[in-house]
DNA sequence: TTGCGTGCAAAGGTTTTGCATGGCA
DNA sequence: TGCCATGCAAAACCTTTGCACGCAA
């Protein structure tokens, strides 16, 4: 429902933030890093505005919000795949920050299971599995932490 | 090395905190909930002390600390020694905000699958499934929103 | 007696909110 | 012109730290 109404004005700040997130590819940044970026540039964007735009972009599925190893502050990442990402799962490595897109039948079953056995309708766009990726497991033996 | 030295004194506060965590079974609480509990009781326990004990208990494997994505504060759960001390999966309802914990066998399989097929070691302390819970599915027709 | 445990207060950080002003449509 | 967006400052929060005193061993 709800047609494609503008809902939001197009502003210099909003555009600057989206473009910056896009320019990072699949890299991730924290709010303070974003703020620093705009401080270094001529584009002035207040941090309150950054927070508010990130929230909207995350709600709209344009970016994802993560909590990494240092759970002090959240970090954000642009979603390039857009639509396709609604249909598969994501594994986020807490060590290197890599996001792994996974198309796997077994993982699809999870959604069915949650639905049938737990009556829970999963939101695949937002759900992310946190953990340690293959690369990091191989290179960091001390990853055996709890 | 280093034998089993005392290392920690036995104090009223430490005992009260551990007993309270134990009394919750597999429920989870935040620090503020714990503080409120002691405020309601006659047992006075400072919140600094709560933090410091929770940290020790978590380090010692007596309790589990969850830092869930999108939650402002950490929550803690007692680990019953006798029973299986498996980690739980968490389902977070985006509609009502309820956090549902479950240790369904099928969900445990997910961890094995990710490990074996994707070489990904999942961190269940941070992973959360987002979606809509049974209650909200039944009562809210317009739950497609956030 | 020794030295860890306790808890008040304050610091440190991130995120949110109030409110007057600015800018898009 | 109407309203949302902006951004400064301040508030709200969670968590950690400093320090003097208390208490277990």
Short mmCIF file of C-alpha atoms (C1' of nucleotides) in Angstrom, two decimals:
data_model
loop_
_atom_site.label_atom_id
_atom_site.label_comp_id
_atom_site.label_asym_id
_atom_site.label_seq_id
_atom_site.Cartn_x
_atom_site.Cartn_y
_atom_site.Cartn_z
CA UNK A 1 0.00 0.00 0.00
CA UNK A 2 1.04 3.56 0.39
CA UNK A 3 2.04 4.91 -2.99
CA UNK A 4 5.45 6.19 -3.83
CA UNK A 5 4.98 9.60 -2.28
CA UNK A 6 8.02 11.79 -1.75
CA UNK A 7 7.68 11.71 2.02
CA UNK A 8 11.11 13.21 2.29
CA UNK A 9 12.54 16.36 0.91
CA UNK A 10 15.68 16.17 -1.10
CA UNK A 11 18.33 18.11 0.72
CA UNK A 12 22.00 18.73 0.22
CA UNK A 13 22.82 16.94 3.45
CA UNK A 14 20.69 13.91 2.75
CA UNK A 15 22.23 13.53 -0.67
CA UNK A 16 25.74 14.02 0.65
CA UNK A 17 25.28 11.33 3.26
CA UNK A 18 23.81 8.81 0.85
CA UNK A 19 26.50 9.50 -1.72
CA UNK A 20 29.20 9.11 0.87
CA UNK A 21 27.80 5.81 2.08
CA UNK A 22 27.55 4.65 -1.51
CA UNK A 23 31.12 5.67 -2.21
CA UNK A 24 32.35 3.35 0.52
CA UNK A 25 31.22 0.28 -1.35
CA UNK A 26 30.89 -2.46 1.21
CA UNK A 27 33.07 -0.71 3.74
CA UNK A 28 31.58 0.23 7.07
CA UNK A 29 31.84 3.42 9.06
CA UNK A 30 30.78 4.76 12.40
CA UNK A 31 28.95 7.98 12.94
CA UNK A 32 32.07 9.66 14.24
CA UNK A 33 33.94 8.66 11.10
CA UNK A 34 31.20 10.10 8.96
CA UNK A 35 31.24 13.28 10.99
CA UNK A 36 35.00 13.49 10.57
CA UNK A 37 34.67 13.01 6.84
CA UNK A 38 32.29 15.93 6.51
CA UNK A 39 34.46 18.00 8.79
CA UNK A 40 37.39 17.42 6.43
CA UNK A 41 35.30 18.29 3.43
CA UNK A 42 33.63 21.55 2.68
CA UNK A 43 30.25 19.92 3.01
CA UNK A 44 29.01 20.77 6.45
CA UNK A 45 26.65 18.22 7.96
CA UNK A 46 25.70 18.27 11.59
CA UNK A 47 25.97 15.04 13.52
CA UNK A 48 22.34 15.16 14.53
CA UNK A 49 21.49 15.18 10.85
CA UNK A 50 23.81 12.26 10.27
CA UNK A 51 22.05 10.23 12.93
CA UNK A 52 18.64 11.07 11.59
CA UNK A 53 19.49 10.20 8.03
CA UNK A 54 21.20 6.98 8.93
CA UNK A 55 18.12 5.93 10.82
CA UNK A 56 15.91 6.61 7.84
CA UNK A 57 18.24 4.94 5.38
CA UNK A 58 18.44 1.87 7.60
CA UNK A 59 14.67 1.74 7.97
CA UNK A 60 14.32 2.02 4.22
CA UNK A 61 16.79 -0.78 3.58
CA UNK A 62 19.38 1.40 1.88
CA UNK A 63 22.01 0.78 4.52
CA UNK A 64 22.53 -1.66 7.35
CA UNK A 65 23.38 -0.95 10.92
CA UNK A 66 25.82 -3.16 12.76
CA UNK A 67 27.40 -3.54 16.11
CA UNK A 68 30.91 -4.80 15.72
CA UNK A 69 33.58 -6.05 18.07
CA UNK A 70 33.92 -2.74 19.83
CA UNK A 71 30.32 -2.46 20.76
CA UNK A 72 30.82 1.13 21.80
CA UNK A 73 29.28 2.56 18.70
CA UNK A 74 27.25 1.30 15.81
CA UNK A 75 28.58 1.21 12.30
CA UNK A 76 26.79 1.44 8.99
CA UNK A 77 27.24 -0.06 5.57
CA UNK A 78 25.72 0.65 2.20
CA UNK A 79 23.62 -2.10 0.68
CA UNK A 80 24.57 -2.41 -2.96
CA UNK A 81 22.53 -5.44 -3.87
CA UNK A 82 19.32 -3.74 -2.91
CA UNK A 83 16.51 -6.04 -3.83
CA UNK A 84 18.50 -9.21 -4.06
CA UNK A 85 19.53 -8.85 -0.45
CA UNK A 86 15.98 -9.37 0.70
CA UNK A 87 16.21 -12.94 -0.34
CA UNK A 88 19.30 -14.26 1.31
CA UNK A 89 21.08 -14.22 4.62
CA UNK A 90 24.03 -12.24 5.75
CA UNK A 91 26.99 -13.23 7.84
CA UNK A 92 28.92 -10.41 9.43
CA UNK A 93 32.43 -11.07 10.62
CA UNK A 94 33.06 -9.30 13.89
CA UNK A 95 36.76 -9.50 13.37
CA UNK A 96 37.37 -8.11 9.90
CA UNK A 97 33.98 -6.59 9.31
CA UNK A 98 33.36 -8.41 6.07
CA UNK A 99 29.78 -9.00 5.09
CA UNK A 100 29.14 -12.34 3.45
CA UNK A 101 26.05 -12.80 1.32
CA UNK A 102 24.74 -16.32 1.46
CA UNK A 103 22.35 -18.03 -0.86
CA UNK A 104 21.74 -21.38 0.72
CA UNK A 105 18.74 -23.65 0.75
CA UNK A 106 19.34 -24.69 4.31
CA UNK A 107 19.29 -21.14 5.49
CA UNK A 108 16.05 -20.59 3.65
CA UNK A 109 14.63 -23.36 5.72
CA UNK A 110 15.24 -21.34 8.81
CA UNK A 111 12.63 -18.84 7.72
CA UNK A 112 10.12 -21.63 7.17
CA UNK A 113 10.96 -23.21 10.49
CA UNK A 114 10.59 -19.99 12.43
CA UNK A 115 7.32 -19.38 10.72
CA UNK A 116 5.83 -22.80 11.26
CA UNK A 117 7.20 -23.77 14.63
CA UNK A 118 7.60 -20.44 16.31
CA UNK A 119 5.02 -18.40 14.44
CA UNK A 120 7.66 -15.79 13.88
CA UNK A 121 7.91 -13.97 10.58
CA UNK A 122 11.55 -13.21 10.04
CA UNK A 123 12.77 -10.03 8.40
CA UNK A 124 15.66 -11.18 6.28
CA UNK A 125 16.69 -7.68 5.37
CA UNK A 126 17.49 -6.83 8.92
CA UNK A 127 18.60 -10.15 10.34
CA UNK A 128 22.33 -10.66 10.37
CA UNK A 129 24.39 -13.52 11.75
CA UNK A 130 27.34 -12.29 13.75
CA UNK A 131 30.43 -14.38 14.11
CA UNK A 132 33.88 -15.05 12.76
CA UNK A 133 34.61 -15.77 9.12
CA UNK A 134 36.79 -18.44 7.60
CA UNK A 135 39.70 -16.11 6.97
CA UNK A 136 39.78 -14.79 10.50
CA UNK A 137 39.35 -18.22 12.05
CA UNK A 138 42.41 -19.37 10.15
CA UNK A 139 44.58 -16.42 11.00
CA UNK A 140 43.60 -15.88 14.59
CA UNK A 141 44.00 -18.96 16.79
CA UNK A 142 42.99 -16.98 19.85
CA UNK A 143 39.52 -16.74 18.40
CA UNK A 144 38.52 -19.57 20.67
CA UNK A 145 37.17 -17.01 23.07
CA UNK A 146 33.63 -17.37 24.13
CA UNK B 1 49.65 -23.25 37.32
CA UNK B 2 48.59 -21.17 40.24
CA UNK B 3 46.44 -23.29 42.46
CA UNK B 4 42.89 -22.51 43.42
CA UNK B 5 43.62 -19.43 45.47
CA UNK B 6 40.70 -17.57 47.02
CA UNK B 7 40.94 -14.76 44.53
CA UNK B 8 37.57 -13.43 45.60
CA UNK B 9 36.13 -12.65 48.93
CA UNK B 10 32.69 -13.85 49.78
CA UNK B 11 30.52 -10.85 50.36
CA UNK B 12 26.88 -10.23 51.01
CA UNK B 13 26.51 -8.32 47.76
CA UNK B 14 28.25 -10.90 45.63
CA UNK B 15 26.07 -13.62 47.06
CA UNK B 16 22.91 -11.60 46.64
CA UNK B 17 23.66 -10.93 42.99
CA UNK B 18 24.47 -14.52 42.18
CA UNK B 19 21.38 -15.75 44.00
CA UNK B 20 19.21 -13.31 42.17
CA UNK B 21 20.58 -14.31 38.79
CA UNK B 22 20.07 -17.93 39.74
CA UNK B 23 16.51 -17.27 40.76
CA UNK B 24 15.67 -16.02 37.30
CA UNK B 25 16.22 -19.38 35.71
CA UNK B 26 16.84 -18.81 32.04
CA UNK B 27 15.33 -15.34 31.99
CA UNK B 28 17.50 -12.43 31.14
CA UNK B 29 17.81 -9.06 32.80
CA UNK B 30 19.54 -5.79 32.26
CA UNK B 31 21.61 -3.99 34.85
CA UNK B 32 18.88 -1.47 35.44
CA UNK B 33 16.41 -4.26 36.12
CA UNK B 34 18.79 -5.76 38.63
CA UNK B 35 19.31 -2.39 40.26
CA UNK B 36 15.56 -1.92 40.48
CA UNK B 37 15.19 -5.33 42.08
CA UNK B 38 17.63 -4.48 44.84
CA UNK B 39 16.03 -1.10 45.29
CA UNK B 40 12.71 -2.83 45.91
CA UNK B 41 14.28 -5.22 48.35
CA UNK B 42 16.01 -4.40 51.58
CA UNK B 43 19.28 -5.65 50.20
CA UNK B 44 21.24 -2.62 49.19
CA UNK B 45 23.64 -3.19 46.33
CA UNK B 46 25.28 -0.33 44.50
CA UNK B 47 25.11 -0.38 40.76
CA UNK B 48 28.87 -0.17 40.42
CA UNK B 49 29.04 -3.37 42.40
CA UNK B 50 26.45 -4.95 40.15
CA UNK B 51 28.52 -4.13 37.08
CA UNK B 52 31.69 -5.44 38.63
CA UNK B 53 30.13 -8.70 39.76
CA UNK B 54 28.40 -9.32 36.46
CA UNK B 55 31.70 -8.88 34.72
CA UNK B 56 33.36 -11.42 36.96
CA UNK B 57 30.51 -13.88 36.75
CA UNK B 58 30.52 -13.62 32.98
CA UNK B 59 34.27 -14.10 32.83
CA UNK B 60 33.92 -17.13 35.06
CA UNK B 61 31.19 -18.66 32.95
CA UNK B 62 28.50 -18.42 35.59
CA UNK B 63 26.37 -16.08 33.55
CA UNK B 64 26.17 -15.05 29.93
CA UNK B 65 26.28 -11.52 28.67
CA UNK B 66 24.33 -10.57 25.59
CA UNK B 67 24.98 -7.45 23.62
CA UNK B 68 22.11 -7.47 21.24
CA UNK B 69 22.01 -5.36 18.17
CA UNK B 70 19.76 -2.34 18.55
CA UNK B 71 19.47 -2.74 22.28
CA UNK B 72 20.77 0.09 24.36
CA UNK B 73 21.99 -1.99 27.24
CA UNK B 74 23.47 -5.43 27.70
CA UNK B 75 21.47 -8.20 29.29
CA UNK B 76 22.57 -11.13 31.39
CA UNK B 77 21.41 -14.68 31.88
CA UNK B 78 22.24 -17.31 34.43
CA UNK B 79 23.81 -20.50 33.15
CA UNK B 80 22.44 -23.47 34.98
CA UNK B 81 25.37 -25.74 35.57
CA UNK B 82 23.60 -29.05 35.80
CA UNK B 83 21.54 -28.79 32.68
CA UNK B 84 22.77 -28.25 29.21
CA UNK B 85 24.23 -24.80 29.10
CA UNK B 86 23.57 -24.17 25.49
CA UNK B 87 23.34 -20.71 24.19
CA UNK B 88 20.00 -19.46 23.13
CA UNK B 89 18.89 -17.85 19.97
CA UNK B 90 17.00 -14.64 20.18
CA UNK B 91 13.99 -13.48 18.26
CA UNK B 92 13.29 -9.81 18.48
CA UNK B 93 9.88 -8.53 17.49
CA UNK B 94 10.19 -5.32 15.55
CA UNK B 95 6.62 -4.48 16.34
CA UNK B 96 6.26 -4.85 20.08
CA UNK B 97 9.93 -5.03 20.97
CA UNK B 98 9.67 -8.30 22.84
CA UNK B 99 12.78 -10.39 23.04
CA UNK B 100 12.01 -14.08 22.80
CA UNK B 101 14.68 -16.60 23.61
CA UNK B 102 14.59 -20.14 22.46
CA UNK B 103 16.82 -23.16 22.35
CA UNK B 104 15.10 -25.21 19.74
CA UNK B 105 17.10 -28.11 18.34
CA UNK B 106 16.58 -26.97 14.80
CA UNK B 107 18.09 -23.63 15.56
CA UNK B 108 21.11 -25.34 17.03
CA UNK B 109 21.58 -27.01 13.72
CA UNK B 110 22.04 -23.66 12.14
CA UNK B 111 25.23 -23.14 14.09
CA UNK B 112 26.53 -26.51 12.94
CA UNK B 113 25.56 -25.81 9.37
CA UNK B 114 27.23 -22.43 9.29
CA UNK B 115 30.33 -23.95 10.76
CA UNK B 116 30.58 -26.92 8.46
CA UNK B 117 29.30 -25.55 5.20
CA UNK B 118 30.27 -21.92 5.45
CA UNK B 119 33.22 -22.12 7.85
CA UNK B 120 31.60 -19.41 9.87
CA UNK B 121 31.65 -19.54 13.65
CA UNK B 122 28.48 -17.89 14.78
CA UNK B 123 28.38 -15.68 17.85
CA UNK B 124 25.07 -16.40 19.46
CA UNK B 125 25.61 -13.72 22.04
CA UNK B 126 25.10 -11.07 19.42
CA UNK B 127 23.00 -12.70 16.76
CA UNK B 128 19.37 -11.76 16.75
CA UNK B 129 16.58 -12.75 14.41
CA UNK B 130 14.43 -9.77 13.61
CA UNK B 131 10.85 -10.12 12.58
CA UNK B 132 7.31 -10.13 13.84
CA UNK B 133 6.11 -12.27 16.70
CA UNK B 134 3.00 -14.40 16.93
CA UNK B 135 1.08 -11.89 19.00
CA UNK B 136 1.74 -9.03 16.63
CA UNK B 137 1.06 -11.08 13.52
CA UNK B 138 -2.34 -11.89 14.91
CA UNK B 139 -3.29 -8.46 16.13
CA UNK B 140 -1.67 -6.07 13.69
CA UNK B 141 -2.77 -6.18 10.08
CA UNK B 142 -0.52 -3.28 9.09
CA UNK B 143 2.58 -4.81 10.53
CA UNK B 144 4.45 -4.58 7.28
CA UNK B 145 5.80 -1.37 8.66
CA UNK B 146 8.68 -1.12 11.06
"C1'" DT C 1 46.48 -6.64 59.59
"C1'" DT C 2 46.11 -6.90 54.64
"C1'" DG C 3 44.17 -5.71 50.62
"C1'" DC C 4 40.10 -6.67 47.99
"C1'" DG C 5 35.18 -5.16 47.95
"C1'" DT C 6 31.99 -1.37 48.07
"C1'" DG C 7 29.61 2.61 46.56
"C1'" DC C 8 29.28 7.56 45.89
"C1'" DA C 9 30.27 10.85 42.61
"C1'" DA C 10 32.15 12.15 38.48
"C1'" DA C 11 33.93 11.20 34.07
"C1'" DG C 12 33.51 9.39 29.32
"C1'" DG C 13 31.01 8.20 25.23
"C1'" DT C 14 27.22 7.57 22.23
"C1'" DT C 15 22.69 8.71 20.92
"C1'" DT C 16 18.42 11.43 21.45
"C1'" DT C 17 15.63 15.55 22.05
"C1'" DG C 18 14.07 20.65 22.29
"C1'" DC C 19 13.66 24.44 19.72
"C1'" DA C 20 14.51 28.25 16.66
"C1'" DT C 21 15.95 28.77 12.03
"C1'" DG C 22 16.71 27.39 7.19
"C1'" DG C 23 15.47 25.50 2.81
"C1'" DC C 24 12.71 22.32 -0.37
"C1'" DA C 25 8.66 21.80 -3.02
"C1'" DT D 1 3.87 29.65 1.72
"C1'" DG D 2 3.65 25.42 4.41
"C1'" DC D 3 6.39 22.11 6.54
"C1'" DC D 4 9.92 19.24 6.97
"C1'" DA D 5 14.97 19.39 7.63
"C1'" DT D 6 18.78 21.19 10.07
"C1'" DG D 7 21.94 21.83 13.81
"C1'" DC D 8 23.35 23.77 18.17
"C1'" DA D 9 23.14 22.83 22.83
"C1'" DA D 10 21.55 20.16 26.34
"C1'" DA D 11 19.61 16.09 27.99
"C1'" DA D 12 19.38 11.21 28.52
"C1'" DC D 13 21.73 6.89 28.92
"C1'" DC D 14 24.84 3.24 29.80
"C1'" DT D 15 29.20 2.07 31.55
"C1'" DT D 16 33.67 2.96 33.58
"C1'" DT D 17 36.86 5.06 36.84
"C1'" DG D 18 38.81 7.52 41.11
"C1'" DC D 19 38.99 7.34 45.77
"C1'" DA D 20 38.12 6.76 50.65
"C1'" DC D 21 36.22 3.66 53.70
"C1'" DG D 22 34.49 -1.05 55.04
"C1'" DC D 23 34.93 -5.71 55.76
"C1'" DA D 24 36.34 -10.71 54.81
"C1'" DA D 25 40.05 -13.72 55.63
#
